Coordinates of C-alpha atoms in Angstrom, one line a residue:
Chain A
M1 CA 0.0 0.0 0.0
A2 CA 2.3 2.7 1.2
K3 CA 5.2 2.4 -1.2
A4 CA 7.2 5.4 0.0
S5 CA 6.9 4.3 3.6
T6 CA 7.8 0.6 3.2
K7 CA 11.0 1.5 1.2
T8 CA 12.5 3.4 4.1
N9 CA 10.5 1.5 6.7
A10 CA 9.6 4.9 8.0
Q11 CA 6.2 5.3 9.7
N12 CA 4.4 7.8 11.8
L13 CA 3.9 6.0 15.1
Q14 CA 2.5 7.0 18.4
G15 CA 4.6 6.6 21.5
N16 CA 2.1 4.2 23.2
N17 CA 1.9 2.1 20.0
A18 CA 5.7 2.0 19.7
C19 CA 5.8 0.6 23.2
A20 CA 3.4 -2.2 22.4
L21 CA 5.2 -3.1 19.1
A22 CA 8.6 -3.1 20.9
A23 CA 7.2 -5.3 23.7
V24 CA 6.1 -8.0 21.2
A25 CA 9.5 -7.7 19.4
A26 CA 11.3 -8.1 22.7
G27 CA 9.4 -11.4 23.2
C28 CA 6.5 -10.3 25.4
R29 CA 3.8 -12.9 25.1
F30 CA 1.5 -12.0 28.0
Y31 CA -0.2 -8.8 28.8
A32 CA -2.7 -8.1 31.6
G33 CA -4.0 -4.7 32.3
Y34 CA -6.8 -2.4 33.1
P35 CA -7.0 0.4 30.6
I36 CA -6.5 4.0 31.8
T37 CA -5.8 7.3 30.1
P38 CA -3.2 8.2 28.9
S39 CA -1.9 4.6 28.6
S40 CA -4.9 2.9 27.0
E41 CA -3.4 2.7 23.5
V42 CA -0.7 0.3 24.9
A43 CA -3.4 -2.1 25.9
E44 CA -5.4 -1.6 22.7
R45 CA -2.4 -2.4 20.5
M46 CA -1.3 -5.4 22.6
S47 CA -4.8 -6.8 22.2
L48 CA -4.3 -6.6 18.4
E49 CA -0.7 -7.8 18.3
L50 CA -0.5 -10.6 20.8
P51 CA -3.0 -12.9 19.1
K52 CA -0.8 -12.8 16.0
V53 CA 2.1 -14.4 17.8
D54 CA 0.0 -16.8 19.9
G55 CA 0.4 -14.5 22.9
T56 CA -2.2 -13.9 25.6
F57 CA -4.0 -10.6 26.3
I58 CA -6.3 -10.3 29.4
Q59 CA -8.2 -7.3 30.4
M60 CA -8.3 -7.8 34.1
E61 CA -10.8 -6.6 36.7
D62 CA -8.4 -4.0 38.1
E63 CA -4.7 -2.9 38.3
I64 CA -4.0 -5.0 41.4
A65 CA -5.0 -8.2 39.6
S66 CA -3.1 -7.1 36.4
M67 CA 0.1 -6.9 38.4
G68 CA -0.5 -10.3 40.0
A69 CA -1.3 -11.8 36.6
I70 CA 1.9 -10.6 34.9
L71 CA 4.0 -11.9 37.9
G72 CA 2.3 -15.3 37.6
A73 CA 2.8 -15.4 33.8
S74 CA 6.5 -14.6 34.2
M75 CA 7.0 -17.2 36.9
G76 CA 5.3 -19.5 34.4
G77 CA 8.2 -18.7 32.0
V78 CA 6.6 -16.1 29.8
K79 CA 7.8 -12.5 29.3
S80 CA 5.0 -10.3 30.6
M81 CA 4.0 -6.7 30.8
T82 CA 1.3 -4.4 32.1
A83 CA 0.6 -0.7 31.4
T84 CA -1.1 2.0 33.5
S85 CA -1.0 5.5 34.7
G86 CA -0.6 7.1 38.1
P87 CA -3.8 5.9 39.9
G88 CA -3.2 2.4 38.6
F89 CA 0.5 2.5 39.4
S90 CA -0.4 3.3 43.0
L91 CA -2.6 0.1 43.1
K92 CA 0.2 -2.0 41.7
Q93 CA 2.7 -1.2 44.4
E94 CA 2.1 -4.1 46.7
N95 CA 2.5 -6.7 44.0
L96 CA 5.4 -4.8 42.6
G97 CA 7.2 -5.4 45.9
Y98 CA 6.4 -9.1 45.6
G99 CA 8.1 -9.0 42.1
V100 CA 11.1 -7.4 43.7
I101 CA 11.6 -9.8 46.5
A102 CA 10.7 -12.9 44.5
E103 CA 12.9 -11.6 41.7
V104 CA 10.3 -12.0 38.9
P105 CA 11.2 -10.4 35.6
C106 CA 8.4 -8.1 34.2
V107 CA 7.9 -4.7 32.7
I108 CA 5.5 -2.1 34.0
I109 CA 4.6 0.8 31.7
N110 CA 3.5 4.0 33.5
V111 CA 2.3 6.8 31.2
M112 CA 2.3 9.7 33.7
R113 CA -0.6 12.1 34.0
G114 CA -1.4 14.9 36.4
G115 CA -1.9 13.8 40.0
P116 CA -2.3 13.0 42.9
S117 CA -5.3 10.7 42.8
T118 CA -7.3 10.8 39.5
G119 CA -5.7 14.3 38.9
M120 CA -5.9 15.3 35.2
P121 CA -6.3 12.2 33.0
T122 CA -5.4 13.9 29.7
R123 CA -2.7 16.3 30.9
P124 CA 1.0 15.5 31.1
A125 CA 3.1 15.3 34.3
Q126 CA 6.2 13.7 35.6
G127 CA 5.0 13.3 39.1
D128 CA 5.7 9.6 39.6
V129 CA 9.5 9.7 39.7
M130 CA 9.7 9.1 43.4
Q131 CA 6.8 6.7 43.5
A132 CA 8.6 4.6 40.9
R133 CA 11.6 4.5 43.2
W134 CA 10.0 4.1 46.5
G135 CA 6.3 3.3 45.9
T136 CA 6.5 -0.2 47.3
H137 CA 7.5 -0.6 50.9
G138 CA 10.8 -1.7 52.3
D139 CA 14.4 -1.3 51.2
H140 CA 14.7 -2.3 47.6
Q141 CA 16.3 -1.6 44.3
I142 CA 14.4 -1.2 41.0
I143 CA 15.2 -0.1 37.4
V144 CA 13.3 2.8 36.0
I145 CA 13.7 4.2 32.5
S146 CA 12.4 7.4 31.0
P147 CA 12.4 7.8 27.2
A148 CA 12.3 11.2 25.4
S149 CA 11.0 10.3 21.9
V150 CA 8.9 7.8 20.1
S151 CA 12.0 6.0 18.7
E152 CA 13.4 5.9 22.1
V153 CA 10.2 4.5 23.5
Y154 CA 10.7 1.6 21.1
E155 CA 14.4 1.1 22.0
Q156 CA 13.9 1.4 25.7
T157 CA 10.9 -0.9 25.8
V158 CA 13.1 -3.6 24.3
R159 CA 15.9 -2.7 26.7
A160 CA 13.4 -2.8 29.7
F161 CA 12.6 -6.4 28.8
N162 CA 16.3 -7.2 28.4
L163 CA 17.2 -5.7 31.8
A164 CA 14.2 -7.4 33.5
E165 CA 15.3 -10.8 32.1
Q166 CA 19.0 -10.4 32.7
F167 CA 18.7 -9.2 36.3
R168 CA 15.5 -10.9 37.3
T169 CA 13.7 -7.7 38.3
P170 CA 10.6 -5.6 37.6
V171 CA 11.5 -2.7 35.3
V172 CA 9.4 0.4 35.1
L173 CA 9.2 2.5 32.0
L174 CA 8.1 6.0 33.0
I175 CA 6.6 7.7 29.9
D176 CA 5.0 11.1 30.2
E177 CA 1.6 11.8 28.5
V178 CA 3.3 14.0 25.8
I179 CA 5.7 11.2 24.7
G180 CA 3.0 8.5 25.0
H181 CA 0.6 10.4 22.7
L182 CA 3.1 12.0 20.5
V183 CA 3.3 10.7 16.9
E184 CA 6.8 10.9 15.3
T185 CA 8.3 9.5 12.1
V186 CA 10.3 6.5 13.2
H187 CA 12.2 3.7 11.5
V188 CA 11.0 0.6 13.2
P189 CA 13.8 -1.9 13.3
D190 CA 13.4 -5.4 11.9
P191 CA 12.6 -7.5 15.0
A192 CA 15.1 -10.1 13.9
S193 CA 17.9 -7.5 14.1
L194 CA 17.2 -6.7 17.8
D195 CA 19.4 -7.9 20.6
V196 CA 16.9 -9.8 22.8
V197 CA 18.0 -11.2 26.1
D198 CA 16.4 -14.2 27.8
R199 CA 16.6 -15.0 31.5
K200 CA 19.2 -17.5 32.8
W201 CA 17.5 -20.9 33.2
A202 CA 18.6 -23.4 35.8
D203 CA 20.5 -26.3 34.3
V204 CA 22.0 -28.0 37.4
A205 CA 20.7 -31.4 38.6
A206 CA 17.3 -31.1 40.1
D207 CA 18.4 -32.2 43.6
K208 CA 21.2 -29.6 43.6
Y209 CA 19.0 -26.6 42.6
R210 CA 18.6 -23.8 45.1
P211 CA 16.2 -21.2 43.6
Y212 CA 17.8 -18.2 45.2
E213 CA 21.5 -19.1 45.1
A214 CA 23.4 -16.7 43.0
G215 CA 27.0 -16.8 41.6
K216 CA 29.3 -13.9 41.1
D217 CA 26.8 -12.0 38.9
M218 CA 24.4 -12.0 42.0
V219 CA 21.5 -13.1 39.8
P220 CA 20.0 -16.6 40.6
A221 CA 19.0 -18.8 37.7
M222 CA 15.2 -19.4 37.3
A223 CA 13.6 -22.8 37.0
R224 CA 11.7 -23.3 33.8
P225 CA 8.3 -24.8 34.6
G226 CA 8.3 -28.4 33.4
D227 CA 12.0 -28.9 33.8
G228 CA 11.5 -30.9 36.9
Y229 CA 12.8 -28.4 39.5
R230 CA 11.0 -27.8 42.8
V231 CA 10.5 -24.2 43.6
H232 CA 8.8 -22.3 46.4
T233 CA 8.1 -18.6 45.8
T234 CA 7.0 -16.3 48.6
G235 CA 6.9 -12.6 49.4
L236 CA 8.3 -13.4 52.8
T237 CA 12.0 -12.9 53.3
H238 CA 13.5 -16.2 52.2
D239 CA 16.9 -17.9 52.1
E240 CA 18.6 -19.5 49.1
S241 CA 16.1 -22.4 49.3
G242 CA 13.2 -20.1 48.7
F243 CA 11.6 -20.8 52.1
P244 CA 11.0 -18.1 54.7
T245 CA 13.6 -17.3 57.3
Q246 CA 14.1 -14.9 60.1
D247 CA 17.5 -15.9 61.1
P248 CA 19.3 -12.5 61.4
E249 CA 22.6 -13.7 59.8
T250 CA 20.7 -15.2 56.8
V251 CA 18.3 -12.3 56.5
D252 CA 21.2 -9.9 56.4
R253 CA 23.0 -11.9 53.8
V254 CA 20.1 -12.5 51.4
S255 CA 18.8 -8.9 51.8
K256 CA 22.2 -7.4 51.0
R257 CA 22.5 -9.7 47.9
L258 CA 19.2 -8.4 46.7
L259 CA 20.0 -4.7 47.5
N260 CA 23.4 -4.9 45.8
K261 CA 22.3 -7.0 42.9
F262 CA 22.7 -4.2 40.3
D263 CA 26.1 -3.0 41.5
P264 CA 28.3 -5.2 39.3
H265 CA 26.1 -4.3 36.3
R266 CA 25.9 -0.6 36.4
K267 CA 27.7 -0.2 33.1
V268 CA 24.8 -2.1 31.4
I269 CA 22.1 -0.5 33.5
D270 CA 23.2 3.2 33.4
H271 CA 22.2 5.0 30.3
F272 CA 22.4 8.8 29.7
E273 CA 22.8 11.4 27.0
E274 CA 25.1 14.4 27.3
L275 CA 25.0 17.5 25.2
N276 CA 27.7 20.2 25.5
V277 CA 28.6 19.2 29.1
K278 CA 32.4 19.5 28.9
D279 CA 32.6 23.3 29.4
A280 CA 29.0 23.8 30.6
E281 CA 28.7 26.5 33.3
V282 CA 24.9 26.0 33.4
L283 CA 24.0 22.3 33.3
I284 CA 20.4 21.3 32.7
V285 CA 19.4 17.9 34.1
S286 CA 16.2 16.7 32.5
Y287 CA 14.3 13.6 31.2
G288 CA 11.3 12.7 29.0
I289 CA 9.6 15.5 27.1
S290 CA 11.2 18.1 29.4
A291 CA 14.6 17.0 28.1
R292 CA 13.5 17.7 24.6
A293 CA 12.7 21.3 25.7
A294 CA 16.1 21.4 27.4
R295 CA 17.8 20.2 24.2
G296 CA 16.3 23.2 22.3
A297 CA 17.1 25.6 25.2
V298 CA 20.8 24.5 25.4
K299 CA 21.3 25.2 21.7
Q300 CA 19.6 28.5 21.9
A301 CA 21.7 29.5 24.9
R302 CA 24.9 28.4 23.1
D303 CA 23.9 30.6 20.2
A304 CA 23.6 33.5 22.7
G305 CA 27.1 32.8 24.0
I306 CA 26.0 31.1 27.2
K307 CA 27.9 27.9 28.1
A308 CA 24.9 25.6 28.7
G309 CA 24.8 21.8 28.6
L310 CA 22.3 19.0 29.1
F311 CA 22.6 15.8 31.1
R312 CA 19.7 13.5 30.4
P313 CA 19.4 10.3 32.4
V314 CA 17.6 7.7 30.4
T315 CA 17.8 5.2 33.2
I316 CA 16.7 7.4 36.1
W317 CA 16.8 4.7 38.8
P318 CA 19.4 3.6 39.8
F319 CA 20.5 7.2 39.3
P320 CA 23.7 7.6 37.2
E321 CA 25.5 9.6 40.0
K322 CA 29.1 9.1 38.8
A323 CA 28.3 10.4 35.3
L324 CA 26.4 13.4 36.7
V325 CA 29.3 14.3 39.0
K326 CA 31.6 14.3 35.9
A327 CA 29.2 16.2 33.7
A328 CA 28.7 18.9 36.4
K329 CA 32.4 19.5 37.1
K330 CA 32.6 23.0 35.6
A331 CA 28.9 23.9 36.2
K332 CA 28.2 26.9 38.4
R333 CA 24.5 26.2 38.3
I334 CA 22.5 23.1 37.9
L335 CA 18.9 23.4 36.7
V336 CA 16.6 20.4 37.0
A337 CA 13.7 20.7 34.5
E338 CA 10.8 18.5 35.3
M339 CA 7.0 18.5 35.2
N340 CA 6.6 18.1 39.0
A341 CA 7.3 20.3 42.0
G342 CA 10.9 18.9 42.3
Q343 CA 11.4 15.2 42.5
L344 CA 14.5 14.2 40.5
S345 CA 16.1 17.4 41.8
L346 CA 16.1 15.8 45.3
E347 CA 18.4 13.1 43.9
V348 CA 20.5 15.7 42.0
E349 CA 20.9 17.6 45.3
R350 CA 21.9 14.4 47.1
V351 CA 24.6 13.8 44.5
L352 CA 25.9 17.4 43.9
G353 CA 24.9 19.2 47.1
R354 CA 22.2 21.9 47.4
D355 CA 24.1 25.0 46.7
R356 CA 24.2 24.9 42.9
V357 CA 20.9 23.1 42.3
S358 CA 17.5 24.8 41.5
G359 CA 14.4 23.6 39.6
V360 CA 12.5 24.5 36.5
N361 CA 9.1 23.2 37.3
R362 CA 5.6 23.2 35.9
I363 CA 2.7 21.6 37.6
D364 CA -0.1 23.2 35.6
G365 CA -0.7 20.3 33.1
E366 CA 1.4 22.0 30.4
A367 CA 4.7 20.7 29.1
I368 CA 7.8 22.7 29.9
S369 CA 8.9 24.7 26.8
P370 CA 12.4 25.7 25.7
A371 CA 11.4 29.3 26.6
D372 CA 10.7 28.3 30.2
I373 CA 14.2 26.9 30.5
I374 CA 15.8 29.9 28.7
D375 CA 14.0 32.2 31.2
A376 CA 15.4 30.2 34.1
I377 CA 18.9 30.3 32.6
G378 CA 18.6 34.1 32.2
K379 CA 17.3 34.7 35.7
G380 CA 20.4 33.4 37.4
A381 CA 22.9 35.0 35.1
Chain B
M1 CA 26.3 3.3 28.6
R2 CA 26.5 6.8 27.1
V3 CA 24.5 7.5 24.1
A4 CA 25.5 10.0 21.4
A5 CA 23.8 13.3 21.6
K6 CA 21.8 14.5 18.6
K7 CA 23.7 16.7 16.3
A8 CA 23.2 20.4 16.7
Q9 CA 20.6 21.8 14.3
D10 CA 20.5 25.2 12.7
N11 CA 17.7 27.6 13.4
K12 CA 14.4 27.1 11.6
S13 CA 15.0 26.9 7.9
P14 CA 12.2 27.1 5.3
E15 CA 12.2 23.4 5.2
E16 CA 11.1 23.4 8.9
F17 CA 7.7 24.6 9.7
E18 CA 4.9 24.2 12.2
I19 CA 1.2 23.7 11.5
R20 CA -1.8 24.0 13.9
L21 CA -5.2 22.7 13.0
S22 CA -7.8 23.9 15.4
G23 CA -11.6 23.9 15.9
S24 CA -14.0 21.8 17.9
G25 CA -14.2 18.1 18.5
G26 CA -15.8 16.1 15.7
Q27 CA -14.6 18.3 12.9
G28 CA -12.0 15.8 11.7
L29 CA -8.9 17.8 12.7
Q30 CA -7.0 14.8 14.0
L31 CA -7.7 13.0 10.7
S32 CA -6.5 16.1 8.8
A33 CA -3.3 16.1 10.8
K34 CA -2.8 12.3 10.2
I35 CA -3.2 12.9 6.4
F36 CA -0.7 15.8 6.6
A37 CA 1.7 13.7 8.6
R38 CA 1.5 10.8 6.1
A39 CA 2.1 13.1 3.2
F40 CA 5.1 14.8 4.7
S41 CA 6.7 11.6 5.8
D42 CA 6.1 10.1 2.4
E43 CA 8.1 13.0 1.0
G44 CA 10.9 12.0 3.3
K45 CA 10.4 14.6 6.0
F46 CA 10.3 14.0 9.7
V47 CA 7.0 14.7 11.4
A48 CA 6.1 15.2 15.1
Q49 CA 2.4 15.3 15.6
S50 CA 0.7 16.1 18.9
Q51 CA -2.9 16.8 19.9
S52 CA -5.0 18.2 22.5
Y53 CA -8.7 17.5 23.0
E54 CA -11.3 17.4 25.7
P55 CA -12.9 14.2 26.9
T56 CA -16.0 14.5 24.6
S57 CA -16.4 12.9 21.2
R58 CA -18.1 16.0 19.8
G59 CA -17.6 19.6 20.9
G60 CA -14.9 21.1 23.0
L61 CA -11.7 22.6 21.8
S62 CA -9.7 20.2 19.5
R63 CA -6.3 20.9 18.3
S64 CA -3.6 19.0 16.4
D65 CA -0.1 20.3 15.8
L66 CA 2.6 19.2 13.4
V67 CA 6.3 20.1 13.6
V68 CA 7.8 19.2 10.2
G69 CA 11.5 19.1 9.4
Q70 CA 14.4 17.1 8.1
G71 CA 15.2 15.2 11.3
E72 CA 14.0 14.6 14.8
P73 CA 13.3 18.1 16.3
D74 CA 14.8 19.1 19.6
Y75 CA 11.3 20.0 20.8
P76 CA 8.5 18.2 19.2
L77 CA 5.7 20.5 20.2
A78 CA 4.6 23.6 18.3
T79 CA 5.8 26.9 19.8
K80 CA 5.4 29.4 16.9
V81 CA 3.1 28.1 14.1
D82 CA 3.7 29.1 10.5
F83 CA 0.4 27.8 9.2
M84 CA -2.8 27.7 11.1
L85 CA -6.4 26.5 10.4
I86 CA -9.3 27.7 12.5
L87 CA -12.6 25.9 11.9
D88 CA -14.5 27.1 14.9
Q89 CA -14.7 30.4 16.9
L90 CA -14.0 28.3 20.0
A91 CA -10.3 28.0 18.8
V92 CA -9.8 31.8 18.5
K93 CA -7.8 33.3 21.3
K94 CA -7.8 37.1 21.8
K95 CA -4.1 37.3 21.9
D96 CA -2.6 34.1 20.5
T97 CA 1.2 34.1 21.1
A98 CA 1.5 30.7 19.5
I99 CA 0.9 32.2 16.0
G100 CA 4.3 33.2 14.5
D101 CA 4.9 36.5 12.8
G102 CA 3.9 36.4 9.1
A103 CA 2.0 33.2 9.6
L104 CA -0.8 32.2 7.3
V105 CA -4.1 31.8 9.2
I106 CA -7.0 30.3 7.3
I107 CA -10.4 30.6 8.9
D108 CA -13.9 29.5 8.0
T109 CA -16.2 32.3 7.0
R110 CA -19.3 30.8 8.5
L111 CA -18.0 29.3 11.7
V112 CA -15.4 31.9 12.7
T113 CA -17.1 35.2 13.2
D114 CA -14.5 37.1 15.1
P115 CA -11.0 36.4 13.5
P116 CA -7.8 36.6 15.5
K117 CA -5.8 39.8 15.0
G118 CA -2.0 40.1 15.0
N119 CA 1.1 40.3 12.9
F120 CA 0.0 37.5 10.5
R121 CA -2.2 37.1 7.4
V122 CA -5.7 36.0 7.9
L123 CA -7.5 34.3 4.9
A124 CA -11.2 33.8 5.3
L125 CA -12.6 31.1 3.1
P126 CA -16.0 29.4 2.7
L127 CA -14.6 26.0 3.8
S128 CA -17.8 24.7 5.5
D129 CA -20.1 26.2 2.9
T130 CA -18.1 24.4 0.2
A131 CA -18.4 21.1 2.1
I132 CA -22.2 21.7 2.4
G133 CA -22.2 22.3 -1.3
L134 CA -20.6 18.9 -1.8
G135 CA -23.4 17.3 0.2
N136 CA -21.6 16.7 3.4
P137 CA -20.5 19.3 5.9
R138 CA -18.2 16.8 7.6
V139 CA -15.5 17.2 4.8
A140 CA -14.8 20.8 5.7
N141 CA -11.6 19.6 7.2
I142 CA -10.5 18.2 3.8
V143 CA -11.6 21.3 1.9
A144 CA -9.3 23.1 4.4
L145 CA -6.4 20.8 3.6
G146 CA -6.7 21.7 -0.1
A147 CA -6.8 25.4 0.7
M148 CA -3.7 25.1 3.0
V149 CA -1.7 23.1 0.6
G150 CA -2.6 25.4 -2.3
E151 CA -2.0 28.6 -0.5
G152 CA 1.0 27.5 1.6
N153 CA 2.6 25.3 -1.1
L154 CA 3.2 22.7 1.7
C155 CA 3.6 19.6 -0.3
S156 CA 3.0 17.9 -3.7
L157 CA -0.6 17.5 -4.6
K158 CA -0.1 14.0 -5.8
V159 CA 1.4 12.9 -2.5
M160 CA -1.5 14.6 -0.6
E161 CA -4.1 12.8 -2.7
T162 CA -2.3 9.5 -2.1
A163 CA -2.3 10.2 1.7
I164 CA -6.0 11.1 1.6
R165 CA -6.8 7.8 -0.1
Q166 CA -4.8 5.9 2.5
C167 CA -6.3 7.6 5.5
V168 CA -10.1 7.9 4.8
P169 CA -12.7 5.1 4.7
K170 CA -12.9 3.6 1.2
K171 CA -16.5 4.4 0.6
F172 CA -15.8 8.1 1.2
T173 CA -12.6 8.3 -1.0
D174 CA -14.3 10.1 -3.9
L175 CA -16.0 12.6 -1.7
N176 CA -12.8 13.4 0.1
I177 CA -10.8 13.8 -3.1
A178 CA -13.5 16.1 -4.4
A179 CA -13.3 18.1 -1.2
F180 CA -9.6 18.4 -1.5
Q181 CA -9.9 19.7 -5.1
E182 CA -12.5 22.2 -4.1
G183 CA -10.2 23.5 -1.4
L184 CA -7.4 24.0 -3.9
K185 CA -9.9 25.8 -6.2
L186 CA -10.9 28.2 -3.4
V187 CA -7.3 29.6 -3.2
S188 CA -6.5 29.4 -6.9
E189 CA -9.7 31.4 -7.8
K190 CA -8.7 34.0 -5.2
S191 CA -5.2 34.5 -6.6
T192 CA -6.5 35.0 -10.2

């Protein structure tokens, strides 16, 4: 049909649709969710794509059940995903914690809208940064990724599945409403050309298998259902056998393994973009749609002779602190641009100290514009 | 892992422009934007298309924006539009700072009674009346596409027609192509 389009493989694709296509390309074969604006197109597209690849789509009774279903599917050996927005993400937190402690690979898409509560369904926000980090209770680590374009939604959705599989962890993709609903011209890669990672399956003798015993990489191998291994899975703190324990020495050991699990892998997990940071006196730190505004603002500021730069974390949790310290070396001022009242800026302050850091914030349901950032750069000069 | 930053881009060249299609919900503005996006990307351009609408299927302010250029724009949302369509008075702002200097603003004579004023050119055309003349007021959005392409020289007519055929329901193809042609005529008659 579309000759010009198929030749270059270019198509105009919406962020939410790109997410669904990438999920299937990454091997996702199970989706459970409860549709909610502005994420509903992810569910809609999954319901169309999964049947084509013998996958399963379930519209669940609510978000809590959806989260439970994708954990169950993943424990059953299938890559799984759910998508939601703020109110639904709140509901998923308890089961998300189960995914963390039971080390169940899965991907949660949160297309952020104005909050708290039902807030503004169709308006953009980036208010779930801290919830994604700390929404479920107890000390824990989690991987959170925030893409800034439709093509990056595709890339990072694939990457989210790969990280979830490689490190046996839930991975959250934080998309803002603007990027979720934005249509951009993208070149969708041939799924066969993608690097797709599958989890490490147990291959020891069945009587030697200990479900939560990890080697140097700190990631235990999973038992594939049907391979004859006996596995017990629980949300209670468990030892390497998978059964609950409250023995202080054991609890300390297994908890620390879980908390430090990502440490040897930060080179793979950390992901960021830098623009003109080397000599930057004003460094903008931003992510998602706000980083697109920052990109424009940095170039405009440079044209005006101001040494501005951009540090854009793509993986926002764990936060790429080492890279930020390096990027901020010459900066006299750090501006954190985000559509909330100041969330990632808390982390930037933790890393760089409070003296240099201030925020460029909007909480009125409108995206931050390049002009907003230019104004903020000008105010401190 | 560090990813390469996008290359620096020059300031807006004539090859980069912004379009805003505005009116009320149900007027087909999202479809018009989709057709535009299709045509521009078929010509090898990069398109970023965003929209804003209220949670009703008809009525309420509806808006679709396109940022068109040669590669991924730094900022994908419209900030100063070069071409604007207004199909309903609802979409007229007293002081609209989003309309760029020298922009072309096409408005409907029947549905926009109080046009916006500013440092831009307003062209009032009987878009909805022409659609009614074709037997279906709902193709005013496609008449408008014809007028915008004709007056703004936005893209090749052939590519536009192909995009229309690909985006509208089959049984309405002829009507929509006719509407597009009538829109072109509105502006060619005006200039002769």
